[in-house]
CSV table of C-alpha atoms and ligand atoms in Angstrom, one decimal:
chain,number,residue,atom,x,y,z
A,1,UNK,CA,0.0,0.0,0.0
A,2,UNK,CA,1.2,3.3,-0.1
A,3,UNK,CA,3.1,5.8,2.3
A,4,UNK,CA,3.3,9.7,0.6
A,5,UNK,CA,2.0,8.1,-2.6
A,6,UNK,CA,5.5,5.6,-2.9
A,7,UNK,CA,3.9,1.7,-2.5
A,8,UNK,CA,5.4,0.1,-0.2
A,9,UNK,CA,5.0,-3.7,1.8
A,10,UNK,CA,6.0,-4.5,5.0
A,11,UNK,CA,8.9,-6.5,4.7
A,12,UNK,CA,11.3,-7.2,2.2
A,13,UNK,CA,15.0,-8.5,0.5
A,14,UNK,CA,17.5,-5.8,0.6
A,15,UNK,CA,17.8,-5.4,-3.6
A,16,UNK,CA,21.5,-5.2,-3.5
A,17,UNK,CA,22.1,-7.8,-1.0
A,18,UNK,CA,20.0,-10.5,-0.3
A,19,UNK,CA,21.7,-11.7,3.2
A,20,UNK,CA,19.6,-8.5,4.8
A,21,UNK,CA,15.9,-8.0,5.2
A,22,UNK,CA,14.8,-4.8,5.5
A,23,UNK,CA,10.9,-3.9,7.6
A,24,UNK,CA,9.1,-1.1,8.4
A,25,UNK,CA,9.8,-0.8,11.9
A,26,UNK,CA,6.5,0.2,14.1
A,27,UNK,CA,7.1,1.4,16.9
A,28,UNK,CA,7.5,5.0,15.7
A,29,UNK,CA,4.5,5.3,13.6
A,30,UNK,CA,2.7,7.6,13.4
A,31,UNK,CA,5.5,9.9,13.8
A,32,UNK,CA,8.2,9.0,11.8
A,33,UNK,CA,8.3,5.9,9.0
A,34,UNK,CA,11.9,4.3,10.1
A,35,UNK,CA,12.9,1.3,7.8
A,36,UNK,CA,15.3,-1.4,10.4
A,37,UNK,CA,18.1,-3.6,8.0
A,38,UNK,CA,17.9,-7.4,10.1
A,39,UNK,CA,20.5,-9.7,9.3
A,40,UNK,CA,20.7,-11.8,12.2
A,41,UNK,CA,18.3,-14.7,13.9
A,42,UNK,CA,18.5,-12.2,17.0
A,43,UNK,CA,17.4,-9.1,15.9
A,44,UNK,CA,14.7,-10.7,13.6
A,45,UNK,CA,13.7,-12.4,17.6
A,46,UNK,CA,13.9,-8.8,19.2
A,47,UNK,CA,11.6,-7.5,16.2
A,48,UNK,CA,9.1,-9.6,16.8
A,49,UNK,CA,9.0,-9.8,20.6
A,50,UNK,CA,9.5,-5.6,20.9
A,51,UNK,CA,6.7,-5.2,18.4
A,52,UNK,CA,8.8,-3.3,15.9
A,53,UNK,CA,7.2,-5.5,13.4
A,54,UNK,CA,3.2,-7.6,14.3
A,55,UNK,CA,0.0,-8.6,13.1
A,56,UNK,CA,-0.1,-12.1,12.5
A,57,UNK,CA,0.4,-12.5,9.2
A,58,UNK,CA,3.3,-10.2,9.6
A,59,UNK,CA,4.6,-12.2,12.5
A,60,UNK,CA,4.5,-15.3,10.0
A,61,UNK,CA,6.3,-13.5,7.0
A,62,UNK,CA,9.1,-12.3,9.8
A,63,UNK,CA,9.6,-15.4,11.0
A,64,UNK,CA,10.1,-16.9,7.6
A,65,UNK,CA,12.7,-14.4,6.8
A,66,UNK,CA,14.1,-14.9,10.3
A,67,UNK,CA,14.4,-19.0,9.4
A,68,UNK,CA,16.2,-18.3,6.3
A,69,UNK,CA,18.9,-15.7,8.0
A,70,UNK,CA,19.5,-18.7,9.9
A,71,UNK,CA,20.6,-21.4,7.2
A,72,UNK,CA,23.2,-18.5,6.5
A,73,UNK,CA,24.5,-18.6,10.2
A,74,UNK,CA,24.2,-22.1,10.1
A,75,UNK,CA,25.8,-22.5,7.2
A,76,UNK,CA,28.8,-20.2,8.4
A,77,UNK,CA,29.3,-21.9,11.4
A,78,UNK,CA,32.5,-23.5,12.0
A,79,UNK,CA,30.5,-26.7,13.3
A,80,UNK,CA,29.7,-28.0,10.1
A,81,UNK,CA,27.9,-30.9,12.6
A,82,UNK,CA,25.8,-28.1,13.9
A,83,UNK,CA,23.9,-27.0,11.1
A,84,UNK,CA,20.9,-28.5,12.4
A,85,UNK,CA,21.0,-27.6,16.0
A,86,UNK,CA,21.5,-24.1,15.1
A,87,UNK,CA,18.6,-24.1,12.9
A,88,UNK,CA,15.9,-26.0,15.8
A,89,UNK,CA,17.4,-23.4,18.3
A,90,UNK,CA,16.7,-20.7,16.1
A,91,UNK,CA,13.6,-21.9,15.6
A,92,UNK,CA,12.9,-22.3,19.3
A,93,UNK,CA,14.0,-18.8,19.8
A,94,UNK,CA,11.6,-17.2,17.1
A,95,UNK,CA,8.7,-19.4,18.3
A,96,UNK,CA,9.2,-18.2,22.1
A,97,UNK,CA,9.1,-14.4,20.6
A,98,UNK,CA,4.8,-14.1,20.3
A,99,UNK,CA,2.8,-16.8,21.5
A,100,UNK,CA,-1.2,-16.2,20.5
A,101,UNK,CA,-0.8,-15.7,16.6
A,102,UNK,CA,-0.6,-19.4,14.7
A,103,UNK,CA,1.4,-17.7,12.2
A,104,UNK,CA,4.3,-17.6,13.8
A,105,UNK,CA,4.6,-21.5,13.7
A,106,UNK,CA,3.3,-21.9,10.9
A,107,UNK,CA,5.7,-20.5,9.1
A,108,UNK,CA,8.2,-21.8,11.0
A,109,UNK,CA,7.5,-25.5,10.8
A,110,UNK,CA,6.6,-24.9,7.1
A,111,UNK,CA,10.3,-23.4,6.6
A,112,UNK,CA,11.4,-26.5,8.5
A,113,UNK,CA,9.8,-29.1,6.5
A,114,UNK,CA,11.2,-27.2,2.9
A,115,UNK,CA,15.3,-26.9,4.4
A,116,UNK,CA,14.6,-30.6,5.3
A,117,UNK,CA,14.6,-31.8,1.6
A,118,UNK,CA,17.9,-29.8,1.0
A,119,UNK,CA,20.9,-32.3,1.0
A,120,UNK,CA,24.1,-29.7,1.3
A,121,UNK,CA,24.0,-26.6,3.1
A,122,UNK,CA,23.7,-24.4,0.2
A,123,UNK,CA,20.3,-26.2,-0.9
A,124,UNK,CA,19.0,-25.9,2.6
A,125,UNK,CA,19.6,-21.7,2.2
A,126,UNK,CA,18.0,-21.9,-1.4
A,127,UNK,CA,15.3,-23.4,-0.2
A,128,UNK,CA,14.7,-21.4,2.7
A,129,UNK,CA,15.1,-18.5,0.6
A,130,UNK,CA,12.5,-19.4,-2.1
A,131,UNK,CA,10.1,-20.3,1.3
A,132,UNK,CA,10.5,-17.0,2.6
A,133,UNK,CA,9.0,-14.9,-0.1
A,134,UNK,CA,6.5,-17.9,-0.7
A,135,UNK,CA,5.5,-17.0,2.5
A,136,UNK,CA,5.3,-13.5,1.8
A,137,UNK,CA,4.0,-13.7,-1.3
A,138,UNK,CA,1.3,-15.5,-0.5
A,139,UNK,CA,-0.2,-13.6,2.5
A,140,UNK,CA,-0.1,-10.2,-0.1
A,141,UNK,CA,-2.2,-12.3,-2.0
A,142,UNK,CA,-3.8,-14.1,0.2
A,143,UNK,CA,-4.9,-10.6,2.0
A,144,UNK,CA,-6.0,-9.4,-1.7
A,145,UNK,CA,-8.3,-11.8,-1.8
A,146,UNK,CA,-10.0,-11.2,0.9
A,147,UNK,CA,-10.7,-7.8,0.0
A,148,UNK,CA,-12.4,-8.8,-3.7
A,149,UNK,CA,-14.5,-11.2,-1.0
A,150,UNK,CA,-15.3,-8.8,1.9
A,151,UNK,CA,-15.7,-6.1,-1.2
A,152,UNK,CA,-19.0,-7.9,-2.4
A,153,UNK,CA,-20.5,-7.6,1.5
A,154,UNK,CA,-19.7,-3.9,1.5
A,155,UNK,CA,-21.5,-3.2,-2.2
A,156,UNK,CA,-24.1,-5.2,-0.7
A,157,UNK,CA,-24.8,-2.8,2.5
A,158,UNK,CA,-24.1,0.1,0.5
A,159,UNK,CA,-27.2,-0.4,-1.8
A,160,UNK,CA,-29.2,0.1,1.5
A,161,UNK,CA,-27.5,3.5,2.3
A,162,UNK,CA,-29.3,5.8,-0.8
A,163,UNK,CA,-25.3,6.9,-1.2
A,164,UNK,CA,-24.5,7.1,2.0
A,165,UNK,CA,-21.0,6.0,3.3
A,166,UNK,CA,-21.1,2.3,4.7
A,167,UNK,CA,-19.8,2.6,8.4
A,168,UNK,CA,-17.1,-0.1,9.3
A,169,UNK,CA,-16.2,-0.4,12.9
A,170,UNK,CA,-12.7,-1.8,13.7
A,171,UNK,CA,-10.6,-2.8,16.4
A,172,UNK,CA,-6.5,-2.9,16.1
A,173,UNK,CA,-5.0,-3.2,13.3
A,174,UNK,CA,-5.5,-5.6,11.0
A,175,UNK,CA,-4.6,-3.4,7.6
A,176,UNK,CA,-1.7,-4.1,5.7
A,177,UNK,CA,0.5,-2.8,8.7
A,178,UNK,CA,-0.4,-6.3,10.1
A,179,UNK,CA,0.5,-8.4,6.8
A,180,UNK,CA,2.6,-8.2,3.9
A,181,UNK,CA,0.3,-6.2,2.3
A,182,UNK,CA,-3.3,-5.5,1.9
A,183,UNK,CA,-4.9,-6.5,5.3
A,184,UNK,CA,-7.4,-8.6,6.2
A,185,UNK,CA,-10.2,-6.2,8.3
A,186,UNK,CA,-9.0,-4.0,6.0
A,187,UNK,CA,-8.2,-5.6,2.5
A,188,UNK,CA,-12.4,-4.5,2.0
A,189,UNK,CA,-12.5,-1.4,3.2
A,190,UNK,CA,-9.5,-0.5,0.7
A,191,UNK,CA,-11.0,-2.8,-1.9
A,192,UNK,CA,-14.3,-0.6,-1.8
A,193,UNK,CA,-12.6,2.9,-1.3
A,194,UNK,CA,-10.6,1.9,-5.1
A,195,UNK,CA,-13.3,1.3,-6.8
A,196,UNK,CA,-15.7,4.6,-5.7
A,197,UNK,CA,-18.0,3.2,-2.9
A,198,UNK,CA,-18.8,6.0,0.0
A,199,UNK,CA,-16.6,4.4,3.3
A,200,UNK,CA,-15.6,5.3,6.8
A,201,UNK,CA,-14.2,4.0,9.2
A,202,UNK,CA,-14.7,4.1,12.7
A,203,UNK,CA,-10.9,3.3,14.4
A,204,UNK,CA,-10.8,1.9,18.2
A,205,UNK,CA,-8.1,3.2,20.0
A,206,UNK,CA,-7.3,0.0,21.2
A,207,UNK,CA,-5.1,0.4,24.8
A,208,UNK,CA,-2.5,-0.4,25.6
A,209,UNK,CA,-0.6,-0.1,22.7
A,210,UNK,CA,-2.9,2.3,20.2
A,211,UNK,CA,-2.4,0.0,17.0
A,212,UNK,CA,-5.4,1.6,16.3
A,213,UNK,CA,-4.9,5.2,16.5
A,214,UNK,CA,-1.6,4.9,15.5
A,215,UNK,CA,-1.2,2.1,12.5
A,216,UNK,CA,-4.8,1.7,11.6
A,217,UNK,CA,-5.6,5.7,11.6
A,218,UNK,CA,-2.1,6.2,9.7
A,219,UNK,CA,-2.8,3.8,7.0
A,220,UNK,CA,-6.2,4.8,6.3
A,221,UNK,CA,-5.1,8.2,6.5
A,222,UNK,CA,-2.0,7.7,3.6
A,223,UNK,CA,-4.7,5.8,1.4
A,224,UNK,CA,-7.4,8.6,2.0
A,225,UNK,CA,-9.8,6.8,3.3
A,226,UNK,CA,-12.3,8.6,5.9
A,227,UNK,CA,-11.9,7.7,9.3
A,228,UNK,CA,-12.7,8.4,12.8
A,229,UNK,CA,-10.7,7.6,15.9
A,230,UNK,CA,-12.8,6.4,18.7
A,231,UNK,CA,-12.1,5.6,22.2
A,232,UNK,CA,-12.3,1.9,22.9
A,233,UNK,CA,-15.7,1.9,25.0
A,234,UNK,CA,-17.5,4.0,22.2
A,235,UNK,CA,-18.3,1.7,19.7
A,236,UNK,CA,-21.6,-0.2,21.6
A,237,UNK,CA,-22.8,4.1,21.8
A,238,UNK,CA,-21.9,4.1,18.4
A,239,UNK,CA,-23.9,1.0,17.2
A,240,UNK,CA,-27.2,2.0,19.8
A,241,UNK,CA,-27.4,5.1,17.4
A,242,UNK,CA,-27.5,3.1,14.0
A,243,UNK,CA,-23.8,4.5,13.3
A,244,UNK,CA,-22.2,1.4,12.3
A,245,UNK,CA,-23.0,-0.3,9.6
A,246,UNK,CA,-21.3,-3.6,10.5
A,247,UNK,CA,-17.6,-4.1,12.1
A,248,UNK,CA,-15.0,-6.1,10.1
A,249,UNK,CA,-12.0,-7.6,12.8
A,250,UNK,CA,-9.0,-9.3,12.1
A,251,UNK,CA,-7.9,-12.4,14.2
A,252,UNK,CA,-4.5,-14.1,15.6
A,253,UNK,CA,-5.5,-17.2,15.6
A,254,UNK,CA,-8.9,-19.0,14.7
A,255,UNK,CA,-9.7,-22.3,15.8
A,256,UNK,CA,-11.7,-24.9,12.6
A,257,UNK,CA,-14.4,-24.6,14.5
A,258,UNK,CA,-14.3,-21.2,14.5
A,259,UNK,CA,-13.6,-19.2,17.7
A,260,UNK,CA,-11.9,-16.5,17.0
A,261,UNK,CA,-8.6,-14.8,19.4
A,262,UNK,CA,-7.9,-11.4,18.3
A,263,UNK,CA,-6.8,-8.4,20.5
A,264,UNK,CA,-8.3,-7.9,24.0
A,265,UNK,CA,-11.5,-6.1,23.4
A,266,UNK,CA,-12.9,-7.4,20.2
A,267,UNK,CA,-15.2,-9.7,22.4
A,268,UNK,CA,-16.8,-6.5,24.0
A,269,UNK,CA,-17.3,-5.3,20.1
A,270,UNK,CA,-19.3,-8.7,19.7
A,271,UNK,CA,-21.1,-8.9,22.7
A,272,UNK,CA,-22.5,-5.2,21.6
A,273,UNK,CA,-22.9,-6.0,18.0
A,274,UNK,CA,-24.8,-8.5,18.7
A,275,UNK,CA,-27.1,-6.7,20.6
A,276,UNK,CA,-27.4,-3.9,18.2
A,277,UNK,CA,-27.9,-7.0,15.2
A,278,UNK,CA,-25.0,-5.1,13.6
A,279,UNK,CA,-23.3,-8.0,11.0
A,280,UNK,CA,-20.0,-8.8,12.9
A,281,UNK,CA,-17.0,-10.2,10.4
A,282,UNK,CA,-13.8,-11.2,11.1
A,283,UNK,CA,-11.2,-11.5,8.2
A,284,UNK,CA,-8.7,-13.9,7.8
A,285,UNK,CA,-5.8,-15.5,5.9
A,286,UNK,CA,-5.9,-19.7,6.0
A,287,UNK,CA,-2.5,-19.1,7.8
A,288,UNK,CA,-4.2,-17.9,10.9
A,289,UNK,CA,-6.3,-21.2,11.2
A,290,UNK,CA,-5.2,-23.4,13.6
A,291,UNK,CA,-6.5,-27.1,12.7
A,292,UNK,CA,-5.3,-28.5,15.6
A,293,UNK,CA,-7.6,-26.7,18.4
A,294,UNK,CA,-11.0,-27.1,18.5
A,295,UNK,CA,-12.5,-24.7,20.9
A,296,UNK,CA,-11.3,-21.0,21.5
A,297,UNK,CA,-10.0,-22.0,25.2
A,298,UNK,CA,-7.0,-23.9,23.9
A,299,UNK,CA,-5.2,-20.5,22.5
A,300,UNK,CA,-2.8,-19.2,24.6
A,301,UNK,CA,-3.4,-15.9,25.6
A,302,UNK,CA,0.1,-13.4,25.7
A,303,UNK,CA,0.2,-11.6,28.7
A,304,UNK,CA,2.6,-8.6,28.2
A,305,UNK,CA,4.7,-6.4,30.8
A,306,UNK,CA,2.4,-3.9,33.2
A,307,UNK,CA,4.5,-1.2,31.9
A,308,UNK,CA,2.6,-1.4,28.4
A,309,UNK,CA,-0.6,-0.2,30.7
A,310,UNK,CA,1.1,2.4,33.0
A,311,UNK,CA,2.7,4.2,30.7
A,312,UNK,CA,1.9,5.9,27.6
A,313,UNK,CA,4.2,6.9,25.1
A,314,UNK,CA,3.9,10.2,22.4
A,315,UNK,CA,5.8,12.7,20.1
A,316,UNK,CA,7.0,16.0,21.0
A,317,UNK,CA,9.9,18.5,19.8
A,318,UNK,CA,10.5,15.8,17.6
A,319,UNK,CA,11.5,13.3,20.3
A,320,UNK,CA,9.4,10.5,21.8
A,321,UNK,CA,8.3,10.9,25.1
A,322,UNK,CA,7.0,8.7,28.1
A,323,UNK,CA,5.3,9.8,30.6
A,324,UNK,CA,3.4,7.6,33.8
A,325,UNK,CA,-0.3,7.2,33.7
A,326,UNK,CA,-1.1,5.1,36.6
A,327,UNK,CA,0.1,4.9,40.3
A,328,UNK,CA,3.9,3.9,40.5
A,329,UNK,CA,2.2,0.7,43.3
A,330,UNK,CA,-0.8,-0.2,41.3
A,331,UNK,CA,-0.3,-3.7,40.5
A,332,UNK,CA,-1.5,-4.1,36.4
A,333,UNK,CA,-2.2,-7.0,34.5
A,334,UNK,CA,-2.0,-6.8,30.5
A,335,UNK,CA,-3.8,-9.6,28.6
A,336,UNK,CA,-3.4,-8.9,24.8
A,337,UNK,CA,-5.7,-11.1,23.0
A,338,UNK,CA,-9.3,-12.0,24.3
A,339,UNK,CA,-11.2,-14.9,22.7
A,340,UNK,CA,-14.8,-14.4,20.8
A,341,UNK,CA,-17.1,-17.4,20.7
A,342,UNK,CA,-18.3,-18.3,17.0
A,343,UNK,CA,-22.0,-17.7,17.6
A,344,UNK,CA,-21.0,-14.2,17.9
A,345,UNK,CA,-19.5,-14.5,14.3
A,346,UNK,CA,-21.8,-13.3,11.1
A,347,UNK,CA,-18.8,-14.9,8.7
A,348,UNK,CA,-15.3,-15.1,7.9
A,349,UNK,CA,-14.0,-13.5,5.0
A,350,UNK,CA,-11.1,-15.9,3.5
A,351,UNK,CA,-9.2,-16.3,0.8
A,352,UNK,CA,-11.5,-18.7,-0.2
A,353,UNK,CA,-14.6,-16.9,0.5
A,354,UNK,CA,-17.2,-15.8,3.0
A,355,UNK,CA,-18.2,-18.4,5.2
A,356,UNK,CA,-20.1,-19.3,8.5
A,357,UNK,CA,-18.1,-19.3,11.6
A,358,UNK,CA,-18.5,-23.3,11.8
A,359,UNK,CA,-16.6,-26.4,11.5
A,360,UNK,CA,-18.8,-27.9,9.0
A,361,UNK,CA,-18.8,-24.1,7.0
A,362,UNK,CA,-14.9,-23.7,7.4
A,363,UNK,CA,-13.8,-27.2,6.1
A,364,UNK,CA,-16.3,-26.5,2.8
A,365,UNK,CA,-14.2,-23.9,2.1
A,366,UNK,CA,-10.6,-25.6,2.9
A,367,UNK,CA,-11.4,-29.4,2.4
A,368,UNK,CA,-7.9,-30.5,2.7
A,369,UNK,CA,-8.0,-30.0,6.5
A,370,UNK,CA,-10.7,-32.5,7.0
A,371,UNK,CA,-9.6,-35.7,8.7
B,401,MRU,O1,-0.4,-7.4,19.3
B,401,MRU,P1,-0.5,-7.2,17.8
B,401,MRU,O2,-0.4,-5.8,17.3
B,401,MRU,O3,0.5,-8.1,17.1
B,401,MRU,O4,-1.9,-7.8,17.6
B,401,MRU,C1,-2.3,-8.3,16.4
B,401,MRU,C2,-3.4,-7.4,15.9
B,401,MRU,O5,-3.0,-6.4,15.3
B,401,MRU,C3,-4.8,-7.7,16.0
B,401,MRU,O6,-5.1,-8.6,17.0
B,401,MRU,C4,-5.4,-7.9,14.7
B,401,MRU,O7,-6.7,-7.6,14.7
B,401,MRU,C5,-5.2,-9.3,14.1
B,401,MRU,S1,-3.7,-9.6,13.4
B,401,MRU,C6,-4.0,-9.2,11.8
């Protein structure tokens, strides 16, 4: 998508020299777009567990890159022997980074499972290469899909509105800050905004760390699509008053039967959707299924540091700046993901398609993962 009119994703080869990955790194958006060069295991580990890059499909794509910048330093070792140790300890070491989004071992067990066919350690780093933009290039597509899908529900609500904008609600970000490129919440709201539909966008806050007012609000803002920033416990006002249309949510993870984790809050968004009968979506890439889990109590939940809550972070003088929001001896507890039963679910918007937030639904749709 596109920052001052130049397209950009989120991660990528560095042209000239393919041993470096370059990202968008995060944590200073809105303020200033900083592009971080990785070229070891570590830092890629760092990037994921500071946030400098996230979003699951994001997460994934990193950790792919973050596999394959370790057949290189396996490779170089001086214990030829210890190719494959360094490799599942490099792996062990991404996984530990982010627990709730399925992405992140995903793509590490399928990088795992490609090296394993190599035979010398220059076909283990070829293939890890080619696995790596695989990876990438299929969420970008992936998340493109989604928004020619979840573009056919928007035209659909729109021919209720007599011309008036459709109203999305959303909650974190799940645009293409969160992916490769694209977005999955988002891939339809851009989708509909290309081709002319009226569209806004109401933009939770989402506290504690404002992916919402500051990723979501940023990249709707360099596309041009209208949008609103709300505060977190506005949208159930918001829906009482016939201002949302319906609300489209991304997910971490989502079991086959269709619970869906995605960050703290969305649940609330449900509960109130539901009670407003406001359609209630959540998009998705087939990466963030997990196949293995059956019912939405199985995720695990990340539980991040207390500082994330007491603190609050922001620009001035052209400096970032802390500053304490809570009492130094308040004890705080910071739960990132909350879990949203399916028969709070109108649909998921796939790759695939729309469909019901149901096992039977679900496996229609991706019939290899029947058993
Ligand atoms: O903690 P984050 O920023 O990595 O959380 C992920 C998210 O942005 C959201 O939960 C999102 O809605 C789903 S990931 C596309």
């Amino acid at each position: 998508m596109k920052v001052s009119g130049q397209h950009f994703r989120t991660i990528w080869l560095y042209p000239a020299n393919e041993r470096v990955v370059q990202l968008i790194d995060q944590r200073f958006l809105p303020h200033r777009f900083v592009i971080e060069e990785v070229n070891t295991v570590a830092q890629m580990a760092t990037a994921i567990r500071e946030m400098h890059v996230r979003g699951a499909g994001l997460i994934g794509a990193t950790a792919g890159y973050g596999i394959y910048l370790a057949t290189i330093e396996a490779a170089e070792s001086p214990a030829v022997a210890g190719f494959d140790r360094h490799l599942a300890n490099a792996a062990a070491q991404l996984k530990a980074t982010r627990p709730t989004a399925v992405n992140l071992t995903w793509a590490i067990e399928r990088q795992l499972t490609s090296i394993a066919k190599g035979k010398t350690a220059q076909e283990k780093i070829d293939l890890a290469l080619r696995t790596a933009k695989d990876i990438a290039a299929e969420d970008e597509e992936h998340c493109r899909m989604i928004g020619q899908h979840g573009l056919n529900l928007l035209e659909q609500i729109a021919r209720t509105k007599n011309g008036k904008p459709v109203n999305v609600l959303t909650h974190c970000n799940a645009g293409w800050l969160a992916f490769v490129d694209y977005g999955s919440a988002l891939a339809p709201v851009y989708a509909a905004y290309d081709c002319g539909l009226p569209i806004h966008v109401w933009v939770d806050e989402t506290r504690p760390r404002s992916q919402g007012s500051k990723l979501t609000a940023w990249e709707l803002g360099q596309h041009g699509v209208p949008h609103t920033i709300i505060a977190d416990s506005a949208g159930g006002h918001l829906m009482q008053r016939g201002a949302v249309d319906l609300v489209i949510v991304g997910s971490d993870r989502t079991t086959c039967t269709g619970d869906v984790a995605n960050k703290i809050g969305t649940y609330l968004k449900a509960l109130a959707a539901q009670d407003n009968k406001i359609p209630f979506y959540v998009a998705l890439p087939s990466s963030s299924f997990d196949w293995t889990i059956r019912d939405g109590s199985e995720i695990p939940i990340e539980e991040r540091g207390a500082e994330e809550l007491k603190r609050a972070d922001g620009w001035r003088n052209g400096r970032m700046l802390e500053v304490s929001i809570a009492p130094e001896s308040s004890p705080a507890a910071n739960y990132g993901f909350d879990i949203t039963p399916r028969r709070l679910v109108t649909g998921l918007i796939t790759e695939r398609g729309v469909c019901k937030a149901d096992e039977k639904s679900i496996l229609e749709l991706f019939p290899e993962h029947a058993s």
